[in-house]
XYZ file of C-alpha atoms in Angstrom:
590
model
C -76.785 22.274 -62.885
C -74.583 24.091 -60.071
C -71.079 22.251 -60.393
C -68.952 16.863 -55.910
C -65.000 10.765 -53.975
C -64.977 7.893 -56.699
C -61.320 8.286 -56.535
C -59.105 9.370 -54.346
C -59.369 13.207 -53.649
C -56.029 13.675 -53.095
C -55.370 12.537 -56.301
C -57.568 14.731 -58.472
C -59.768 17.926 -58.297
C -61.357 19.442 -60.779
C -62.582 23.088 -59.645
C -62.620 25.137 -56.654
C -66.413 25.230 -56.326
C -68.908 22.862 -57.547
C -71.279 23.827 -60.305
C -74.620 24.194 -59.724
C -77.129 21.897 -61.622
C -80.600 22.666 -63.863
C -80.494 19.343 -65.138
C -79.467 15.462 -64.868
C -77.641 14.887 -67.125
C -74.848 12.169 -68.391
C -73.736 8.525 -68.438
C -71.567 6.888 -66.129
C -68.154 7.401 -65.827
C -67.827 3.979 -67.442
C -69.943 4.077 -70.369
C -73.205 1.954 -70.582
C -74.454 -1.565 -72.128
C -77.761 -0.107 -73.313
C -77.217 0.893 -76.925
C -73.372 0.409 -76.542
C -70.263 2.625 -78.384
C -69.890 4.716 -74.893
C -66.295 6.144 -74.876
C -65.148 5.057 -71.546
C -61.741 6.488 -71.308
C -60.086 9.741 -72.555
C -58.043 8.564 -76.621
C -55.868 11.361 -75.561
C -54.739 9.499 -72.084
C -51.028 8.424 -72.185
C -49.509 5.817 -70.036
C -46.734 8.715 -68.887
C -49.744 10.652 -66.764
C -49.947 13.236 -69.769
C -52.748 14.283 -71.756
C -52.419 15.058 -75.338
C -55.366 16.022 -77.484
C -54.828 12.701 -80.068
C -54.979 12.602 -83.880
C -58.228 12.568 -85.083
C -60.305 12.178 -88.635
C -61.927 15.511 -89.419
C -65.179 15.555 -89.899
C -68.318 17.840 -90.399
C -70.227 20.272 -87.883
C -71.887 18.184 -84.082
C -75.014 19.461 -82.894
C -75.470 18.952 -79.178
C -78.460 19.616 -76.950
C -78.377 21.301 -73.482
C -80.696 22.468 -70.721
C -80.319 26.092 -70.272
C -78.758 28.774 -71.870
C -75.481 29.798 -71.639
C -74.546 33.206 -69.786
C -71.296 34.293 -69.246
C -67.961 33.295 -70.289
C -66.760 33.983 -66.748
C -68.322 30.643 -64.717
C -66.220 30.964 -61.878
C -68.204 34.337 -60.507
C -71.162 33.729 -57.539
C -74.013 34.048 -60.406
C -72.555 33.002 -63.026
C -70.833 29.264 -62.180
C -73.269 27.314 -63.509
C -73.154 23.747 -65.322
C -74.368 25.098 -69.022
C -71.452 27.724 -68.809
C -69.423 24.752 -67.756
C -70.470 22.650 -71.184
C -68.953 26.068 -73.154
C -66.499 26.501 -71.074
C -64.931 23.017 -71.776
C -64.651 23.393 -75.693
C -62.755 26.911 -75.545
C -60.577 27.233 -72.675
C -57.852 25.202 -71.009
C -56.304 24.458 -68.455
C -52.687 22.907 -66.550
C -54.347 19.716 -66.167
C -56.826 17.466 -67.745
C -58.956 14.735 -65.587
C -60.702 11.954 -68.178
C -63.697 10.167 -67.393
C -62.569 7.722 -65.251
C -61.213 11.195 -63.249
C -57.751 10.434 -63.866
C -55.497 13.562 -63.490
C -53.152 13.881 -66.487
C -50.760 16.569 -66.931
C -51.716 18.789 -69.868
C -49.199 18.400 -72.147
C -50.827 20.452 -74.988
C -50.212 23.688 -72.604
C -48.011 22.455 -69.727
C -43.808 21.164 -69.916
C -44.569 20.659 -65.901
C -46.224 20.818 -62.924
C -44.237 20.101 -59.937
C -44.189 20.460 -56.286
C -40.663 21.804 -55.663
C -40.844 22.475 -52.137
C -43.224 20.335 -49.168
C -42.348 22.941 -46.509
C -43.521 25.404 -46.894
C -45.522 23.359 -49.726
C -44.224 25.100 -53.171
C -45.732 24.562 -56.659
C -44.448 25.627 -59.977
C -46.008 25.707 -63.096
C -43.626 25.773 -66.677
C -45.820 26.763 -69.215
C -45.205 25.203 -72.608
C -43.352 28.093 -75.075
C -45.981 29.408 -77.700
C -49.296 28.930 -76.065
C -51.837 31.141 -76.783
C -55.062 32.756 -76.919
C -57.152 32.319 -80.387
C -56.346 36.702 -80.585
C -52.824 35.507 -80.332
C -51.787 37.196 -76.862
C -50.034 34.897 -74.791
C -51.432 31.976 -72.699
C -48.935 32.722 -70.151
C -48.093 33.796 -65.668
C -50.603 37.164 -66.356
C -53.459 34.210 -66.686
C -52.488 32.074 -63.552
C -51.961 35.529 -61.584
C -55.574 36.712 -62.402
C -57.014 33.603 -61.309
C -55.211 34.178 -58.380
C -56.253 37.342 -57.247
C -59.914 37.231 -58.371
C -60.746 33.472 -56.401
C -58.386 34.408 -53.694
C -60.625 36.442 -51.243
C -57.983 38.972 -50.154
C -58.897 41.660 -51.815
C -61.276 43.493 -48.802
C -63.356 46.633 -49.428
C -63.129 49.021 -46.539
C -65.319 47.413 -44.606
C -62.843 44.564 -44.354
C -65.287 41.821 -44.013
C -66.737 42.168 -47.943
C -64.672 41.468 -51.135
C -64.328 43.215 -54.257
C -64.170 40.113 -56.243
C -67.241 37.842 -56.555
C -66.069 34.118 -56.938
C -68.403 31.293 -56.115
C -65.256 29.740 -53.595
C -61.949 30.822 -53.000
C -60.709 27.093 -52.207
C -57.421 26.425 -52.133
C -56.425 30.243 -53.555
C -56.463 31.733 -50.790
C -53.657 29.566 -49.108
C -51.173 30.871 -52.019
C -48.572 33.897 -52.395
C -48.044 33.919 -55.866
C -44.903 34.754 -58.354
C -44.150 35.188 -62.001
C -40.896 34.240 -61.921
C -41.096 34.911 -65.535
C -43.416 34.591 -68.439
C -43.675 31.088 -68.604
C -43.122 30.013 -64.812
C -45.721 30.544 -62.173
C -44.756 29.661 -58.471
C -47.176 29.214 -55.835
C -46.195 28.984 -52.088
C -48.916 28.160 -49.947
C -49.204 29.397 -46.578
C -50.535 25.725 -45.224
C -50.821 22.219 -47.116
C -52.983 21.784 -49.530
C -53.919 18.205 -50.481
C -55.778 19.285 -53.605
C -53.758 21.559 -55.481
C -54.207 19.932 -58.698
C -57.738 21.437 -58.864
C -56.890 25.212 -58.833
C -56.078 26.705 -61.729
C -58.937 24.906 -63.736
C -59.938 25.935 -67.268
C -62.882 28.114 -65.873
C -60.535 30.148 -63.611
C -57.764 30.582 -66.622
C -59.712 33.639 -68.607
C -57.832 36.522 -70.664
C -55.637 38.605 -68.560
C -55.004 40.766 -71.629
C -58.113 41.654 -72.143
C -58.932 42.518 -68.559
C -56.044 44.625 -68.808
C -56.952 46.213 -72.093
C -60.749 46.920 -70.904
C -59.856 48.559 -67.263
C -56.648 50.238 -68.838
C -54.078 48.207 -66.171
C -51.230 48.146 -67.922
C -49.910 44.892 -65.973
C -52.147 42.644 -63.585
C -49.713 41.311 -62.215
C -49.071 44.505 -60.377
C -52.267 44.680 -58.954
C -52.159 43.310 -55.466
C -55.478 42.770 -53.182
C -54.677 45.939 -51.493
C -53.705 48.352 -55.042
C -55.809 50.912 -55.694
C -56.820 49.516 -58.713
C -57.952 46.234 -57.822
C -61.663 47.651 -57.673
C -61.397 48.716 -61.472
C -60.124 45.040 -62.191
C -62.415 43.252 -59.623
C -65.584 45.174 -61.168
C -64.601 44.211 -65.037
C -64.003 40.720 -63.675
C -66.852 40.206 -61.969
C -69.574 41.572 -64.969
C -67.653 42.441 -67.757
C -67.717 38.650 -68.983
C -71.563 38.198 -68.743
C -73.808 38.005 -72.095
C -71.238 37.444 -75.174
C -69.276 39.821 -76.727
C -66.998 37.677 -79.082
C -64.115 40.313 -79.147
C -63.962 39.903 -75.370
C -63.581 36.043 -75.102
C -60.639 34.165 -77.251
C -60.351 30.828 -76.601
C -57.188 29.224 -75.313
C -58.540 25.467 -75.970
C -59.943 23.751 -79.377
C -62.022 25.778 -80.214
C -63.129 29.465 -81.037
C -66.492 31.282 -80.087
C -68.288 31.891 -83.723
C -71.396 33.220 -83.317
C -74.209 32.834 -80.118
C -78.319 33.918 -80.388
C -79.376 34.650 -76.844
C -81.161 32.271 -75.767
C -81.362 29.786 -78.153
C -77.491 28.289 -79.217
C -73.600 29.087 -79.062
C -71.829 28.269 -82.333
C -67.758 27.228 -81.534
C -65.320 26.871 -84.346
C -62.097 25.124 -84.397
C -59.375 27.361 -82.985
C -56.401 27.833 -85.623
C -54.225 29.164 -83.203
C -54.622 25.630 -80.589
C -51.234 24.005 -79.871
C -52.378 20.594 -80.100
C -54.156 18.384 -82.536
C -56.976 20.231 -84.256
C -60.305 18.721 -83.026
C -62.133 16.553 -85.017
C -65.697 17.992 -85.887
C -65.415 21.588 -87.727
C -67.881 22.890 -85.416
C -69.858 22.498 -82.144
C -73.381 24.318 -82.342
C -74.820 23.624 -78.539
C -78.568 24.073 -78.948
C -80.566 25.238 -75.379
C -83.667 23.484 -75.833
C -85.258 23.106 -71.801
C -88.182 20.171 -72.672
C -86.599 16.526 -72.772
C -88.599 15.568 -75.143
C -87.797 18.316 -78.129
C -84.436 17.015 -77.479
C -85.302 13.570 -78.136
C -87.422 14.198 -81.097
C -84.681 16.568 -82.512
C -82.188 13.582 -82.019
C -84.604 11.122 -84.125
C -84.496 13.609 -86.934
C -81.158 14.031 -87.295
C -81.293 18.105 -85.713
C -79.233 16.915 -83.365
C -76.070 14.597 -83.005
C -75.845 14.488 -78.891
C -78.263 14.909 -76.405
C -77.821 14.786 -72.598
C -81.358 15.672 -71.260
C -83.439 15.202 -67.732
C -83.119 11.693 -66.556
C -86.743 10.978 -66.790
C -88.594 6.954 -67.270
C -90.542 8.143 -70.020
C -87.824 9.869 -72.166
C -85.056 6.808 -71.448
C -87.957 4.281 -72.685
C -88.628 6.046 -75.601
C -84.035 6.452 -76.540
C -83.927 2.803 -75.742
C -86.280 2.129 -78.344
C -84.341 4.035 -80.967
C -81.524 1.701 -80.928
C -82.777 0.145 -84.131
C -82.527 3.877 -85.950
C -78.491 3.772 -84.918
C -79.002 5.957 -81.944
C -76.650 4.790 -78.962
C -78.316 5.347 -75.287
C -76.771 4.762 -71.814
C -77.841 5.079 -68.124
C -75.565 4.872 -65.135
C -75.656 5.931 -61.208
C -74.287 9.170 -61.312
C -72.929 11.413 -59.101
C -75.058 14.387 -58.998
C -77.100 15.027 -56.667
C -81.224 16.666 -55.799
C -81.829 18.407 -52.180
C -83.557 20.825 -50.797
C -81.861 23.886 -48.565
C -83.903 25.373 -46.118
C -82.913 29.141 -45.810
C -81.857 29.870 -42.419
C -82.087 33.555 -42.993
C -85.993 32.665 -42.983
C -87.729 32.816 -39.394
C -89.703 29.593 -39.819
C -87.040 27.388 -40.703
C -84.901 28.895 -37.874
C -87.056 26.863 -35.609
C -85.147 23.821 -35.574
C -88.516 21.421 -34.646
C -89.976 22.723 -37.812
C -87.278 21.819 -39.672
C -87.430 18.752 -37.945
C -91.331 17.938 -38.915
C -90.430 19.057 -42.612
C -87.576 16.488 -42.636
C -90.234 13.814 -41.279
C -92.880 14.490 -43.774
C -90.764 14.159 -46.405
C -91.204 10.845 -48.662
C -88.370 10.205 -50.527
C -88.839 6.504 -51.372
C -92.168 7.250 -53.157
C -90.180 10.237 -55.162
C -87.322 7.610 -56.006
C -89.829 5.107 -57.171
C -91.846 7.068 -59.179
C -89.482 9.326 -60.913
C -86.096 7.710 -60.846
C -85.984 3.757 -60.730
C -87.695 3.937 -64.786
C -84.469 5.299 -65.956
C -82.284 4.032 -62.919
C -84.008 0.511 -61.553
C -80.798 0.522 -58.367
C -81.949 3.998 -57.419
C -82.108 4.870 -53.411
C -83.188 7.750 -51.770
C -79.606 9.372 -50.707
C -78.007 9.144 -46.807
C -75.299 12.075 -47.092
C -74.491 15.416 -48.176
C -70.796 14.956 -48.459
C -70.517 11.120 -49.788
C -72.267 9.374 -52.820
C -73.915 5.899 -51.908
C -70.512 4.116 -53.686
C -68.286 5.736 -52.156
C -65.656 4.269 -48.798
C -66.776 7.190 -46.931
C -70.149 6.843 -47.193
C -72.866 6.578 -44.157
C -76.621 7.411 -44.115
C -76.959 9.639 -41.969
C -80.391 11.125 -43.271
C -82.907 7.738 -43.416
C -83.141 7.957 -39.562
C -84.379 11.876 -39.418
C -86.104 11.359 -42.994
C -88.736 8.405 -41.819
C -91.620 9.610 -44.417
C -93.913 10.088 -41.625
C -96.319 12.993 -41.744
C -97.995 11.490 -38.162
C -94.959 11.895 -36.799
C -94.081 14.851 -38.285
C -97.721 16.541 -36.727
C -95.906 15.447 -33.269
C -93.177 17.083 -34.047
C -94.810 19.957 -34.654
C -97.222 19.768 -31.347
C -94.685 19.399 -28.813
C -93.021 22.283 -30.073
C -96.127 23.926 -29.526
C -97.437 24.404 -32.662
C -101.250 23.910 -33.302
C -103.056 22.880 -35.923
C -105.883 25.217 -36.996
C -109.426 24.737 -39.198
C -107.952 24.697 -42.003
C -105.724 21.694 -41.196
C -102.985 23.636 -41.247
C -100.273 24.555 -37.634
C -99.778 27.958 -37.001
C -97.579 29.185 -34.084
C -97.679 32.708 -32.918
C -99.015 33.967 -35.656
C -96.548 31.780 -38.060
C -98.402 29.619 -40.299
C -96.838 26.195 -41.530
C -96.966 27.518 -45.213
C -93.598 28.062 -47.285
C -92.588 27.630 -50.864
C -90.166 25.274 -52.432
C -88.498 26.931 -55.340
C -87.000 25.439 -58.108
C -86.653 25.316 -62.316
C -89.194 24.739 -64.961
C -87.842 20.968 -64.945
C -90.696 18.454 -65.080
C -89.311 16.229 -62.804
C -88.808 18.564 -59.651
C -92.368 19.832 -60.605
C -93.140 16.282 -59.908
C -91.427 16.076 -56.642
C -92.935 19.373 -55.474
C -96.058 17.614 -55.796
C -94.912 14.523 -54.026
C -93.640 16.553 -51.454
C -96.941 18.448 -51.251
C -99.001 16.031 -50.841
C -97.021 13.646 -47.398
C -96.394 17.145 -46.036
C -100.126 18.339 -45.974
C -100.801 14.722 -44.202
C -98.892 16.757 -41.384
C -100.404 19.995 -41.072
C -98.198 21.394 -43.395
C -98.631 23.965 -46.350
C -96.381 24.095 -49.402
C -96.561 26.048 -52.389
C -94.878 25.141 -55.633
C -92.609 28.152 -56.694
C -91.322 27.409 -60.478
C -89.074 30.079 -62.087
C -87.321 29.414 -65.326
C -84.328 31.979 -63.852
C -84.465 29.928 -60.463
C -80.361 29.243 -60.665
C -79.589 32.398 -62.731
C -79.457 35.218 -59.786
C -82.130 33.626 -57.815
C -80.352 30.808 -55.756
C -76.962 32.854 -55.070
C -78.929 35.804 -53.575
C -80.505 33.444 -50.856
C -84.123 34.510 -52.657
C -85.987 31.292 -51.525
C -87.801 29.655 -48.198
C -86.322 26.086 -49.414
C -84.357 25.505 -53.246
C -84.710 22.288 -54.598
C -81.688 21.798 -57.400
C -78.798 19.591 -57.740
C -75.057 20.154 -56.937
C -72.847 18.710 -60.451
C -71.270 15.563 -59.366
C -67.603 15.739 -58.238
C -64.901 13.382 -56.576
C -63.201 16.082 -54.572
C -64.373 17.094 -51.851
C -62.442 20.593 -50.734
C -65.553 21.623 -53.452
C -67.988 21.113 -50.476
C -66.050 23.293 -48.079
C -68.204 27.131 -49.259
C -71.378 25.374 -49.387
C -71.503 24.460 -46.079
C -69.183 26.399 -43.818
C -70.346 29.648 -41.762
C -69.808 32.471 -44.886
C -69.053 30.068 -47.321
C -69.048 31.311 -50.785
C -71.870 28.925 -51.798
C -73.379 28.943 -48.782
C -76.466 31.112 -50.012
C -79.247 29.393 -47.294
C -77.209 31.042 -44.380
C -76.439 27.871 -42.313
C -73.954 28.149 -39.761
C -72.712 24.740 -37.381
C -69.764 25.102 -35.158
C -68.587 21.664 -35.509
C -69.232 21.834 -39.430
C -66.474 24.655 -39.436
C -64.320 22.416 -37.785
C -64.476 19.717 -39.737
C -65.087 20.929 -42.921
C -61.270 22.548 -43.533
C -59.523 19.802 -42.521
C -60.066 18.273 -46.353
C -57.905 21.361 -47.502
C -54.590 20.572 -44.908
C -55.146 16.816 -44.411
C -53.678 14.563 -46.875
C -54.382 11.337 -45.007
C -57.773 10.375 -46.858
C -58.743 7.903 -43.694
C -58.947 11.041 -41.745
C -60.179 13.464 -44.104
C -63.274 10.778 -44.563
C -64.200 10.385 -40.895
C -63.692 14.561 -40.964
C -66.293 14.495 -43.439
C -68.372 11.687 -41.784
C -68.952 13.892 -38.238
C -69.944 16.973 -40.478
C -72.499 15.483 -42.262
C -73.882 13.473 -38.626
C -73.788 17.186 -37.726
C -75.805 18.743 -40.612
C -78.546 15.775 -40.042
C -79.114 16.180 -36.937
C -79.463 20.326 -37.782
C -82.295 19.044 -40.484
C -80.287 22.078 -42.512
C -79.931 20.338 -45.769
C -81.957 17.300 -46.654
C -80.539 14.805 -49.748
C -83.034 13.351 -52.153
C -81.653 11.121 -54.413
C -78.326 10.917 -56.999
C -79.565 11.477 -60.390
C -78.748 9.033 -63.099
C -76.886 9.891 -65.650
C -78.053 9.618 -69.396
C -76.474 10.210 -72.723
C -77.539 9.684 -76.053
C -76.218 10.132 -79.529
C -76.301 9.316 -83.233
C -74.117 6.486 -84.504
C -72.454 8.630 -87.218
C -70.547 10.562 -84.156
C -67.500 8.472 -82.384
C -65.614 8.794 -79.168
C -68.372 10.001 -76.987
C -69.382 9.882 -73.264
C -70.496 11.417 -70.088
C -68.036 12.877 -67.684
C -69.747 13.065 -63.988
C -68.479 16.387 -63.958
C -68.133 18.131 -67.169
C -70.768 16.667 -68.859
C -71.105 15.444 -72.359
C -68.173 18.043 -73.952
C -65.308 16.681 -71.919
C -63.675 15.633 -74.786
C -65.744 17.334 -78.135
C -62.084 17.662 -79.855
C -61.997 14.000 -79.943
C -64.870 13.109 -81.923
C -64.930 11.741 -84.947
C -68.122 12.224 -87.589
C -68.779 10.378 -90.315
């Protein structure tokens, strides 16, 4: 998956950018009533808003199955954020604060004495950083950390040209508001140059790599020298930006739980519990997390006892066949989720710069017969999806997309004549020399194979041509580099919604199809100064009225999210965002 308002978003944030999504991962945020035992709240949670990892029984090695492989220990860069990275990510780093299933934001009391706001104008934040933190190499876990996630997601670091950066990150939410300080090792102060209603989610464990080792590799002696304008900033910004990618071990100590052990390319990434962690140790000994892309070999590899935990495609089939194994002790749930499937059109393409043709696509579209055939057997409430910005539960939420998506190819063909297009022996409209013919790109996931197909079929009803592009390495380099005529993927589920600010603004760091709306850029920022949610909602609600009528982005559906796992492993469950190792520290195996 690329890594989206249960809760209030003032309230908790998770990440500057969202993740993007191969897969579907996950139960509900509240845990399930097929095949019961679904953890539905963090054990560490305390009643004081402060998250401690809790006393646990030790126990033996968990096996857990994932999509894709991982690729970089870096998942905050353009082409590397991506939601199998995230699953890693969570087991061996940290991070100021901890949000639990239920996305309540708890101070991280493992790593953190505070995190307060001692100014509101100009808005000042300042982190104390517990004494004695650090990294599994034993550096310290200290202000060098904080001031490298600063300057690499901060987007002030210009080349020459002053419009490109040196730096790479997916977003630069919230960062780029900030003038950092290490006031001294352990306190990191913030000033931000406007409000910022989601501060809490800056600073996240993906951001908070090795500053030590950056420093060691380029030969700065201390980041926090390095300002966007230093002449070594291009050194640091180039190690940053690829010098994470693949695995070198030596490169990446952990500052969470756990400890990198040993990774085969490809196939599985072997974590070990970290002897130099703060807190509680974890529970299990290990966490082997086994890439294995087909559903099914995850299933069957569950049955046998290869695996302990398996969070695969959301597919009828496959949840028929883990409801059945309740009876071998294997615990199954299924829950509205909050990830979503779409397609982006790529602007940067001239077809889908003519805005009837984008219009006809939209019309052809069928989205109730994709919902009912691949999503209501694991999901029976499922609904094709009204809004970019909102999920269907949400206060904010209004479809905006039913009205321009009417699954009507005869319509569509109108669409398509008036703008005068015409349809040639083939069956198929051309216009000046343009044929009606694109490809939809996307995965090797059976399920948006499947909705290719669907789509293929309403849209040839309209004169319209559409080849089925599959690529394993669709989200690895593909998607970021705009190297598609329309991407069909998911965005990871998230309540906050600065996230959706880069995907969709002119130049946003996510915004890879090239779309560019004057009254989306006017909207959009307002969920970064605005801390009245009312306001920030109907902000949201004009954008994505805005982005309908544009046909620029068209929602499918929200994916369901499934879980599954062996009864002799406790204390597990599906966070909407960070997946099924939120919490691995906490589990208990018997």
């Amino acid at each position: 998956m690329r890594r989206s308002k249960a809760v209030s978003a003032l309230a908790v944030m998770t990440v500057g950018v969202l993740a993007l999504s191969a897969c579907g991962g996950g139960g509900g945020n509240g845990g399930g009533t097929e095949g019961g035992g679904v953890l539905t709240a963090a054990k560490g949670s305390q009643p004081d808003g402060i998250y401690k990892a809790p006393k646990v029984k030790s126990g033996k090695e968990v096996v857990v199955g994932h999509d894709a492989p991982y690729t970089t220990f870096n998942n905050q860069t353009a082409d590397g954020n991506n939601f199998n990275n995230t699953l890693i990510a969570n087991l061996v780093l940290t991070e100021p604060f901890f949000v639990d299933i239920n996305n309540k934001v708890l101070l991280n009391g493992d790593v953190m004495d505070a995190v307060e706001e001692t100014s509101k104008s100009p808005q000042v934040i300042t982190y104390k950083i517990k004494k004695g933190v650090q990294w599994s190499d034993g550096a310290a876990w200290d202000c060098d950390d904080f001031y490298l996630a600063w300057l690499s997601q901060s987007g002030k670091a210009k080349k020459p040209d002053g419009k490109s950066t040196y730096f790479t990150p997916a977003g630069t939410n919230g960062y780029e508001y900030i003038t950092p300080e290490c006031k001294d090792d352990l306190t990191f102060v913030t000033t931000y140059s406007q409000p910022y209603a989601d501060y809490k989610g800056i600073f996240d464990k993906a951001s908070m790599l090795p500053a030590h080792i950056l420093e060691k590799e380029t030969g700065v002696a201390d980041v926090t020298k390095v300002t966007p304008t230093s002449p070594d900033v291009e050194k640091v910004a180039t190690f940053w930006n690829t010098g994470w990618n693949g695995f070198k071990k030596e490169l990446m100590p952990a500052s969470g739980p756990f400890k990198f052990d040993s990774w085969q390319q490809g196939q599985y990434v072997r974590v070990v519990r970290n002897d130099k962690w703060g807190g509680n140790p974890a529970g299990p000994e290990a966490v082997t997390m086994k890439s294995i892309s087909d559903p099914t070999a995850q299933k069957q590899a569950l049955q046998n006892g290869e695996m302990n935990i398996i969070a695969p495609q959301a597919e009828p089939v496959l949840a028929g066949q883990l409801r059945e194994l309740s009876s071998q002790g294997v615990k199954f749930s299924a829950k509205p989720g909050a990830t979503f499937e779409h397609l982006d059109l790529n602007f940067k393409r001239p077809l889908f710069q003519d805005k009837a043709f984008r219009q006809a696509f939209a019309e052809c579209v069928n989205r109730n017969e994709i919902v009912d055939k691949l999503v209501k057997g694991v999901d029976p409430t499922a609904k094709p999806l009204g809004s970019l910005l909102f999920m269907a539960e949400e206060a904010g939420y209004k479809d905006d997309f039913s009205a321009v998506m009417p699954a009507d190819p005869a319509k569509a063909g109108k669409t398509l004549e008036a703008a005068g297009w015409a349809k040639g022996a083939d069956g198929i409209y051309a216009k000046g020399g343009q044929k009606a013919a694109f490809k939809i790109s996307h995965t090797d996931i059976p399920r948006r194979k499947q909705t290719v197909e669907l789509i293929q079929s309403s849209c040839r009803q309209a004169g319209i041509q559409i080849e089925d592009d599959t690529d394993p390495n669709f989200l690895d380099e593909r998607v970021s580099n705009g190297d598609y005529d329309v991407a069909l993927f998911a965005w990871v589920g998230s309540p906050f919604k600065a996230e959706k600010k880069p995907i969709y603004i002119t130049g946003g760091g996510q915004n890879w199809q090239g779309y560019s709306n004057k009254n989306v850029d006017a909207e959009m920022p307002k969920v970064d100064t605005e801390f009245d949610e009312s306001v920030r909602d109907a902000a949201l609600q004009r954008a994505n009225k805005a982005m309908a009528d544009d046909y620029a982005s068209l929602p499918l559906f929200s994916l369901a999210n499934l879980i599954s796992f062996n009864d002799n492993v406790t204390n597990v469950g599906y966070h909407s965002r960070n997946g099924s190792t939120w919490n691995a520290w906490e589990w208990e195996v018997s």
